[in-house]
Structures are given as C-alpha cells and as structure tokens.
Short mmCIF file of C-alpha atoms and ligand atoms in Angstrom, two decimals:
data_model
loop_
_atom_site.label_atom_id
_atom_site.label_comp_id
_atom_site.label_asym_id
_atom_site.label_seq_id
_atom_site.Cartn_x
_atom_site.Cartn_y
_atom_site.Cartn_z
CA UNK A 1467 52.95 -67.74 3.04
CA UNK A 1468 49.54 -68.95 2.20
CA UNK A 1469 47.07 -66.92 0.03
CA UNK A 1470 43.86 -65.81 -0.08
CA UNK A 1471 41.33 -66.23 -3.11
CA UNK A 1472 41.59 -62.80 -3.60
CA UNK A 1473 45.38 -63.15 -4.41
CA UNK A 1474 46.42 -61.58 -1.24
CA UNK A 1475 47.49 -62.73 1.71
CA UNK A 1476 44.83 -63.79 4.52
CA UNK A 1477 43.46 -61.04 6.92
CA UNK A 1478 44.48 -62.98 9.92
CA UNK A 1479 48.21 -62.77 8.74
CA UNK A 1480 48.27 -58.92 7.47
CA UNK A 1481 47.14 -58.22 11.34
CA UNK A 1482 49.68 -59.76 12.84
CA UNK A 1483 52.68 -58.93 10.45
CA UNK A 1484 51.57 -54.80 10.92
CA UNK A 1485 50.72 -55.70 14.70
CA UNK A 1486 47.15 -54.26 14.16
CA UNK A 1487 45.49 -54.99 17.13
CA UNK A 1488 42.03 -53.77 17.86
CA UNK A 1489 41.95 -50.44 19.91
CA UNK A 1490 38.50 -50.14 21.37
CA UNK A 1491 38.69 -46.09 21.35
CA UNK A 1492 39.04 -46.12 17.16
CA UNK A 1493 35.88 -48.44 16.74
CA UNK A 1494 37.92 -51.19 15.73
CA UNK A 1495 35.97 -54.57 14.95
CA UNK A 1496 37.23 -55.99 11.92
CA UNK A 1497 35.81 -58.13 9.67
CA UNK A 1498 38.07 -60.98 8.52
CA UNK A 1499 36.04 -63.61 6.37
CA UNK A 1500 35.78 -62.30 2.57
CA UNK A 1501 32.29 -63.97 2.13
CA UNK A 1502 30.88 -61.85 4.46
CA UNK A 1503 32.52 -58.52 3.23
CA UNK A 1504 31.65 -59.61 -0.55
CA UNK A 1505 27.69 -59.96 0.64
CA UNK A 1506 28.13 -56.33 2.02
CA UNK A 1507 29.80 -54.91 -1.06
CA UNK A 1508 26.77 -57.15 -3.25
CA UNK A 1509 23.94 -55.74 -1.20
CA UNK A 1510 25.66 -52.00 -2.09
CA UNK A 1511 24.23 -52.71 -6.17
CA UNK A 1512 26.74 -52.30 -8.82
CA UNK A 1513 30.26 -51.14 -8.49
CA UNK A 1514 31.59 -50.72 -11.62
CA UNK A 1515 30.81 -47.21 -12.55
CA UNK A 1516 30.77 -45.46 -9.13
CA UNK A 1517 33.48 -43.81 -6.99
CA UNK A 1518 32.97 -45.91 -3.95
CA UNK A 1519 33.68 -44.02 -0.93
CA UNK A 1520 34.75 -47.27 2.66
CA UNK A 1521 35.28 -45.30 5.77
CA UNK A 1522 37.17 -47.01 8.28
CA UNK A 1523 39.17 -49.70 5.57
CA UNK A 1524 41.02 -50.64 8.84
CA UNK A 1525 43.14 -53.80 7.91
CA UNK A 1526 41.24 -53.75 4.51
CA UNK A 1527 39.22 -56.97 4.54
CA UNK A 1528 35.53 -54.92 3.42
CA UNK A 1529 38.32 -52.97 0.99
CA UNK A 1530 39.36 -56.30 -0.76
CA UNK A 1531 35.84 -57.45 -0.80
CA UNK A 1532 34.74 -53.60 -2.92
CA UNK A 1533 37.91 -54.36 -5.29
CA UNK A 1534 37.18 -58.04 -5.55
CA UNK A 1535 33.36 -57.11 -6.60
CA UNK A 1536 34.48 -54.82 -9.38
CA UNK A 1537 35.15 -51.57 -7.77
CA UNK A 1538 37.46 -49.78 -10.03
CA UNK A 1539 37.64 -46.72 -7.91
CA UNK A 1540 37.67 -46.97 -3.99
CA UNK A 1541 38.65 -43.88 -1.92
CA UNK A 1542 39.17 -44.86 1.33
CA UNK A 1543 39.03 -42.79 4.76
CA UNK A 1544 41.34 -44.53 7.56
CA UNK A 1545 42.30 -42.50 10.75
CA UNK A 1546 44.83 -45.06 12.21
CA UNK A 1547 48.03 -44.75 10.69
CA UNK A 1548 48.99 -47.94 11.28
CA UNK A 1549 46.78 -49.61 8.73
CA UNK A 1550 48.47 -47.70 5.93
CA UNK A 1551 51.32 -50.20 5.58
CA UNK A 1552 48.24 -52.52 5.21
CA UNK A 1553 46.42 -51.21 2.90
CA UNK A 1554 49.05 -49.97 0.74
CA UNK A 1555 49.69 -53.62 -0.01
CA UNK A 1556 46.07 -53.72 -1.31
CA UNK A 1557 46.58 -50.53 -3.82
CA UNK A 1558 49.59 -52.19 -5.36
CA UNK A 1559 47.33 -55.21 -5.73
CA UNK A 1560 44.73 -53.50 -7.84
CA UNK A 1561 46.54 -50.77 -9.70
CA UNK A 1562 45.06 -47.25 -9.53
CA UNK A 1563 41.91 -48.36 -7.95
CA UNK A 1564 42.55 -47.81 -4.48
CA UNK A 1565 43.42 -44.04 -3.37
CA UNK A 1566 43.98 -44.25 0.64
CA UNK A 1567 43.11 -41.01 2.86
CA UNK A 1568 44.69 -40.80 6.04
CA UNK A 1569 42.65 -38.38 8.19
CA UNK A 1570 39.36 -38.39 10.36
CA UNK A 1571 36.05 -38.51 8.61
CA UNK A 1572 34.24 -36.46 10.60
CA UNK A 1573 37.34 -33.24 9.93
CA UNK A 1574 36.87 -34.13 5.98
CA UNK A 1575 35.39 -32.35 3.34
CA UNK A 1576 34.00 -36.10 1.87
CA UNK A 1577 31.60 -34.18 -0.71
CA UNK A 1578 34.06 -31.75 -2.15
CA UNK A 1579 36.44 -34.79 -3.03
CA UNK A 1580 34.37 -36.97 -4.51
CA UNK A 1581 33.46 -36.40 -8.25
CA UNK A 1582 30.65 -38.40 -9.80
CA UNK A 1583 28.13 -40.80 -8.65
CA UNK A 1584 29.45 -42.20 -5.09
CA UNK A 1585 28.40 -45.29 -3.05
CA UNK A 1586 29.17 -44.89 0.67
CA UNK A 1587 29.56 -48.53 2.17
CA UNK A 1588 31.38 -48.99 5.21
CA UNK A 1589 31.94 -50.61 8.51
CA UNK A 1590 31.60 -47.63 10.76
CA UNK A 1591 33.56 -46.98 13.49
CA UNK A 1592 30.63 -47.30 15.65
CA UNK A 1593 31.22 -44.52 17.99
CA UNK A 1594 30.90 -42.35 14.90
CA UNK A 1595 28.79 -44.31 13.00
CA UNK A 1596 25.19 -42.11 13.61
CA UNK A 1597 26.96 -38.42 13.64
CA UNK A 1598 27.93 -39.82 10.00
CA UNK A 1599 24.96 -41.09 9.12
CA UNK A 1600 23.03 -37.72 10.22
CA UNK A 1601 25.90 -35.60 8.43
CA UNK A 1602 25.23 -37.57 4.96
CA UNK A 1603 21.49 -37.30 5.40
CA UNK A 1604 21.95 -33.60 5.97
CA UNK A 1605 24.23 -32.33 2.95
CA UNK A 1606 22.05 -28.73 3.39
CA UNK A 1607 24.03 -28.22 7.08
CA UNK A 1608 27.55 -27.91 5.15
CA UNK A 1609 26.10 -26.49 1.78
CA UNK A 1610 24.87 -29.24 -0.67
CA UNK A 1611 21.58 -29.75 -1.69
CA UNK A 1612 19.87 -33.23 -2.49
CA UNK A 1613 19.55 -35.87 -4.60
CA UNK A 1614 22.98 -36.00 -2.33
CA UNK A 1615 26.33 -36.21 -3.33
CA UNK A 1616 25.91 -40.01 -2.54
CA UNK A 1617 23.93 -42.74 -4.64
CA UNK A 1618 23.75 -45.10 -2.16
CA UNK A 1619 25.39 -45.86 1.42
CA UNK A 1620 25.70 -49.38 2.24
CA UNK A 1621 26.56 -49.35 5.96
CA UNK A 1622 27.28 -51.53 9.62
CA UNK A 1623 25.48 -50.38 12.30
CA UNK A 1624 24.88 -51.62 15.76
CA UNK A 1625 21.40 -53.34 15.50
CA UNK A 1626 19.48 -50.76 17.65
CA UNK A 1627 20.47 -48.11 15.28
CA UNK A 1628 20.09 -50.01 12.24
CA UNK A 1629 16.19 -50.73 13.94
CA UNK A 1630 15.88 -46.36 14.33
CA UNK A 1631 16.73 -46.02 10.96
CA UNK A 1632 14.25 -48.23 9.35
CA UNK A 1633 11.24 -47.84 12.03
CA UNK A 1634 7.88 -47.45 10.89
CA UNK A 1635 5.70 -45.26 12.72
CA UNK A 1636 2.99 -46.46 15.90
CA UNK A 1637 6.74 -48.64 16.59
CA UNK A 1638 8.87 -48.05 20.10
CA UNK A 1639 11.69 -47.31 17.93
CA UNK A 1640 10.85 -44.68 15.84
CA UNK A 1641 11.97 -40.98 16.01
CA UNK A 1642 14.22 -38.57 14.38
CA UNK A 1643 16.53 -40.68 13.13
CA UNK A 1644 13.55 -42.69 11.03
CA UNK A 1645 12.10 -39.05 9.83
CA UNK A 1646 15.76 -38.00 8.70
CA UNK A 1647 16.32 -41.12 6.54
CA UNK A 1648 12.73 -42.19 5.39
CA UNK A 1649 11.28 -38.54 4.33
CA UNK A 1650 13.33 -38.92 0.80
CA UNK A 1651 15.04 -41.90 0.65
CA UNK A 1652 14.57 -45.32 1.41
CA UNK A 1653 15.89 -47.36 3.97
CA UNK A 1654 16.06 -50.85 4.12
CA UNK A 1655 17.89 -53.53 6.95
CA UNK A 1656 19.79 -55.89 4.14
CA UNK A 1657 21.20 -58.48 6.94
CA UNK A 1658 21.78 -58.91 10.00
CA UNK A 1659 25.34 -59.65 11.38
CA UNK A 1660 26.40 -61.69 14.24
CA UNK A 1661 29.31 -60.73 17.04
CA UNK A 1662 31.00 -63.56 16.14
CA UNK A 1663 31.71 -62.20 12.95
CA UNK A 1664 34.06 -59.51 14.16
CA UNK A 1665 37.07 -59.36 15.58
CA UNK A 1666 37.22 -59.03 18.55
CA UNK A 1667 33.40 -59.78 18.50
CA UNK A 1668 31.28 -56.79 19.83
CA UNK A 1669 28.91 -56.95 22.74
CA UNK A 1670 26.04 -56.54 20.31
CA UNK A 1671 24.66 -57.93 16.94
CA UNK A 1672 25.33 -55.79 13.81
CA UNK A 1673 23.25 -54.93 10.81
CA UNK A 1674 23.52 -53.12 7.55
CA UNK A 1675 21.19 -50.66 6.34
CA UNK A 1676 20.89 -49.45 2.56
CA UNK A 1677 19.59 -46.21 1.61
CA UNK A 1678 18.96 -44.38 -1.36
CA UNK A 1679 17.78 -40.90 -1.87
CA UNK A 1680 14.14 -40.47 -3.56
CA UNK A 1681 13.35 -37.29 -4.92
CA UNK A 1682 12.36 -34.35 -1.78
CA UNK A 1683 8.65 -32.78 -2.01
CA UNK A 1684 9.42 -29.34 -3.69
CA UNK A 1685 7.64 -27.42 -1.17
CA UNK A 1686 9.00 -28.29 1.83
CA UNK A 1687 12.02 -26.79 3.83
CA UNK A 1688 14.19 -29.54 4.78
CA UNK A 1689 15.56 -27.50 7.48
CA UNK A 1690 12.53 -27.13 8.43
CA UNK A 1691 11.26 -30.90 8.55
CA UNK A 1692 14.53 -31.11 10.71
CA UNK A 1693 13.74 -28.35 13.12
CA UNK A 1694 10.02 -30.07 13.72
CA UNK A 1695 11.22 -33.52 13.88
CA UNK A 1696 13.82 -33.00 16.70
CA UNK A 1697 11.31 -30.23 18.77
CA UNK A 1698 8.72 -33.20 18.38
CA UNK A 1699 11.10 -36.18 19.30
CA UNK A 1700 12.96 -33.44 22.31
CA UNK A 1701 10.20 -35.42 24.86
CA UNK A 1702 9.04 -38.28 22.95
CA UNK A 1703 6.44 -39.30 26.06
CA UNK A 1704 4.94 -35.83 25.75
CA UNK A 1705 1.72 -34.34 23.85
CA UNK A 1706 2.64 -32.31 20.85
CA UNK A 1707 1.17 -29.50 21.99
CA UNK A 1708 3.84 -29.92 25.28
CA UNK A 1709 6.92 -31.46 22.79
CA UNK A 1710 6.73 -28.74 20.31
CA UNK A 1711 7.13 -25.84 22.57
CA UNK A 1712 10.99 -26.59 22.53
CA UNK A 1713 11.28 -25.68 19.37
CA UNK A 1714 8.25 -23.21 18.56
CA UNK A 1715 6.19 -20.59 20.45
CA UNK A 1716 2.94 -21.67 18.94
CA UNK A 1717 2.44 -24.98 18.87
CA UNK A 1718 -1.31 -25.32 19.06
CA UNK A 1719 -1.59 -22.78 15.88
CA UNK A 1720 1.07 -24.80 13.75
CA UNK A 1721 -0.67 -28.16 14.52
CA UNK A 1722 -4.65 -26.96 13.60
CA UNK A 1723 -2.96 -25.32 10.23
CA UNK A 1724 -1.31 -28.89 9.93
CA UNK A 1725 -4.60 -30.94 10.80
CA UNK A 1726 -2.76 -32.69 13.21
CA UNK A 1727 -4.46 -33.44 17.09
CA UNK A 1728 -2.37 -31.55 19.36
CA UNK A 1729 -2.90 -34.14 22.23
CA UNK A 1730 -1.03 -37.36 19.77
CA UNK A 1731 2.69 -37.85 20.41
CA UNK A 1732 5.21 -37.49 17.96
CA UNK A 1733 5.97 -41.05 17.99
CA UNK A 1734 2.80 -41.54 15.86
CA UNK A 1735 2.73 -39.27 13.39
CA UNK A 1736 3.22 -40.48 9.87
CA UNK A 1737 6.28 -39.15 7.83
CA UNK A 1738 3.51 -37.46 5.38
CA UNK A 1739 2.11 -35.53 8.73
CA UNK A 1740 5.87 -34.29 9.48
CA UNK A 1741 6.07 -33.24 6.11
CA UNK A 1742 2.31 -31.17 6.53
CA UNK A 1743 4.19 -29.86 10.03
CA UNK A 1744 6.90 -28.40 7.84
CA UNK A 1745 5.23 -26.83 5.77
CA UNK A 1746 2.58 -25.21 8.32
CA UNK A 1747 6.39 -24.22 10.37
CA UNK A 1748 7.21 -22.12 6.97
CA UNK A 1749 3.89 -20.69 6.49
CA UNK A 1750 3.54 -19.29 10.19
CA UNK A 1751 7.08 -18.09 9.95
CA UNK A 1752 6.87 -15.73 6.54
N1 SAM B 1185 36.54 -51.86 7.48
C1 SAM B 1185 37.25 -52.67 8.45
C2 SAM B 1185 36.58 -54.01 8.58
O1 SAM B 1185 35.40 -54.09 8.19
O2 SAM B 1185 37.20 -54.93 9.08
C3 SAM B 1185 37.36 -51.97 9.82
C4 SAM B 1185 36.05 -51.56 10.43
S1 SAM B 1185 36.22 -50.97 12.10
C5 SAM B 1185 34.55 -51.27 12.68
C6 SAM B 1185 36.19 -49.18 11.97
C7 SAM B 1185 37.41 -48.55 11.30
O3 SAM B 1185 37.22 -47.12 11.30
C8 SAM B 1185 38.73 -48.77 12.00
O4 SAM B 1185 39.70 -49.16 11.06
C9 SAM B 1185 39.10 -47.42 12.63
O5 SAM B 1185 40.48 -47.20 12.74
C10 SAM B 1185 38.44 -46.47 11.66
N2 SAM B 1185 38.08 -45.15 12.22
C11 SAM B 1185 37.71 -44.87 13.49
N3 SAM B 1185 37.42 -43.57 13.62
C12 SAM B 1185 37.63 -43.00 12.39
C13 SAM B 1185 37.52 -41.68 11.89
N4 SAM B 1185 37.12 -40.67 12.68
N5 SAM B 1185 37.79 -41.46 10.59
C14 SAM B 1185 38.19 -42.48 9.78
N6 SAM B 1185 38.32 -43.75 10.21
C15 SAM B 1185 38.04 -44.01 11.49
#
C-alpha cells in the first residue's frame, strides 16, 4: 500500500477501498491533490489556535490538508454516512484533533457547538453552499449577534457566486448577496479553481472566497439593512421608487430622508447608501 506525504494513504485509494463514489444529489466533488487542499487551508490564516469548523469532509482530502497545516482542533460536519469509515481513519491519525459529526448542516445548531474563536473553511456541497453562506452572515435570524460566532470562513464556491459575493457596485453582478457580506466584513476571491481539479470535475470553474467580519455601524438595524437590500434587489431592472414598494409602503418618503434619487436602481447604490436606507427604514418605522 503506498503512502501519502501526509502519512496516510492516497485519496484515490481510501475512495475505492470505502466504495465512495460521487453522488451528484449530496454535492459531491472531491478534491484529491493535497497541494491544492493545503493552499485552501493556507489562504484560511492561522490554524493553530482556532476550532476549525470543514463542512462536507467527504473522503477527507481538505480534512488532511486542515490537520496537515496545524489544525489541532477540526470539527467536521459530513451527511453521508459512508465517509465515516473514511474519516475515522484520519482521527486515529491525528489523535484528538479530529471530532466527526454525522448529520446535515443545514438541521445543526453549528454556533451552539462551537466554543471559541472558529474558522469555517470548506468545500461546500454546492447545492447548499449559498443558504450556508446567507445563514452564517445572518447569526441575528437564529439568535446571535455579530462580530459572529466565526473568525473567518474560508470557502468553495461555484465562480458565479464567488463573483456575487465580492461585487462592487455600478457591476452586473452585484446585489444582495454583495450587501449581506460586504456591509461588515470583508470579502475577498483568494483563487480561482479549475474543474479539473475535482472529482468528477464540475461543469463550472470554482473559487474560494475569504471573509472576515469588521465591526457593524452601531446605529443601524441589521435586520433592517436586510429587509431594504432584498425589497431593493426583489426587481433589480426597476426604479427604487418601483423596487422598494415590495417591501415598504412609502418608498418615495424613505428615499428623500435617505438622500437617495428615487429614479437610480438598486444595483448602483453604494453599500454606505444601503446603510443611510436602513437607517431612514428605522426612523419612519418608530
Ligand atoms: N471536502 C471534500 C473535498 O473537498 O473533497 C468533499 C467536498 S464535496 C464538494 C461536498 C461534501 O458535502 C460531500 O462530502 C457531501 O457528502 C457533503 N454534504 C452534502 N450535503 C451536506 C449537508 N447537508 N450537510 C453536511 N454535509 C453535506
């Protein structure tokens, strides 16, 4: 049996001794080369003093790569049963650094687990990947607060998404999903990844975002910035003064106490004039 630098065996051979082929419905595009999964867990910062939290370990090769890097604790969320046997192998590897969940990630409690600063990185499941990704951004919606219970999330998304997350605005691409993660935190595309990289490769290239939290403007609601990004993005094409009304019965009033032109689209609107939208949204409804 040959072995891998990482003292275990290679990927290629734990897939086919636990017969782990790829099921399309789970998500499943694994990642077999270990330079690739160590410049995922590098771009994530430092691993030594952090819980990090892998969703989707699947065979374990991105695992490996976290323990490998100098992870001492890794608590990893795995819905397929059948990569237990798998990754079990890895735990007895490192000693005490690997705890293995079995369970879907969407049903968990993630934040009440975790105790301590946390790093998220992962290779989401991809049709998952953005309810995650809006759930994290989001801790008010199941009773946190921010900073977040996460430091960091280091994470694979399809491109397109990867592009929404980062967009600037003025750009084709941006909408909520750039107001959730840019209004306090940054966001940043680390690399790009190509299909043939996964297997089996995906129809579409890959990249992985990092984001950490800034601190949140004191005055402003974030349920509110929420509520007046997704009324504004409902019909991207429209006027504000149209878009808003989907959300909020005077849109014309909320937009002069903002100092925003009712006829621009919310497309190009800055994150700062969201913000001011938030805040008028609060004012107008106390
Ligand atoms: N981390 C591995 C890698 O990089 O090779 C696998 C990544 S694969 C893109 C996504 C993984 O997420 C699969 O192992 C799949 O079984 C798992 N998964 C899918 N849905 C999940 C869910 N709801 N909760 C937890 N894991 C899930």
């Amino acid at each position: 049996m040959s072995i891998a630098p990482d003292g275990l065996p290679p990927l290629r051979e734990v897939i086919a001794r636990h017969g782990l082929s790829a099921r399309k419905a789970l998500g499943q595009n694994f990642l077999l080369d270990l330079n690739l999964t160590r410049r995922i867990a590098r771009a994530a910062g430092d691993l030594t003093s952090v819980t990090v939290v892998e969703i989707g370990p699947g065979p374990g090769g991105l695992t490996r790569a976290l323990l490998a890097e100098g992870a001492n604790r890794v608590v990893a969320v795995e819905r397929d049963r059948r990569c237990l046997a798998a990754l079990a192998e890895i735990a007895s590897h490192y000693p005490g650094r690997l705890e293995v969940i079995e369970g879907d990630a969407l049903a968990l409690g993630l934040a009440d687990r975790i105790e301590g600063p946390a790093r998220i990185i992962a290779n989401l499941p991809y049709n998952i990947g953005t309810e995650l990704f809006v759930r994290w951004m989001t801790p008010e919606a199941s009773g946190g607060g921010w900073p977040p219970w996460w430091r960091s999330m280091t994470l694979m998304f399809q491109r397109e998404v990867a592009e929404r997350i980062v967009a600037q605005p003025g750009s084709r691409t941006f909408g909520r999903l750039s107001v959730l993660a840019q209004w306090r935190a940054t966001a940043q595309i680390a690399f790009e990844v190509n299909p043939a990289a996964f297997t089996p490769p995906p129809k579409i290239t890959s990249a992985v975002v990092h984001v950490e939290p800034t601190d949140q403007p004191r005055d402003v609601d974030p349920r509110m910035v929420e509520a007046v990004t997704q009324a504004a993005f409902a019909q991207r094409r429209k006027m504000l003064r149209q878009s808003l009304k989907s959300g909020f019965a005077d849109p014309l009033t909320l937009l002069a106490h903002a100092g925003i032109d009712p006829a621009r689209r919310a497309e190009t609107l800055s994150i700062l004039e969201f913000l001011d939208l938030a805040r008028a949204a609060s004012a107008a409804r106390n």
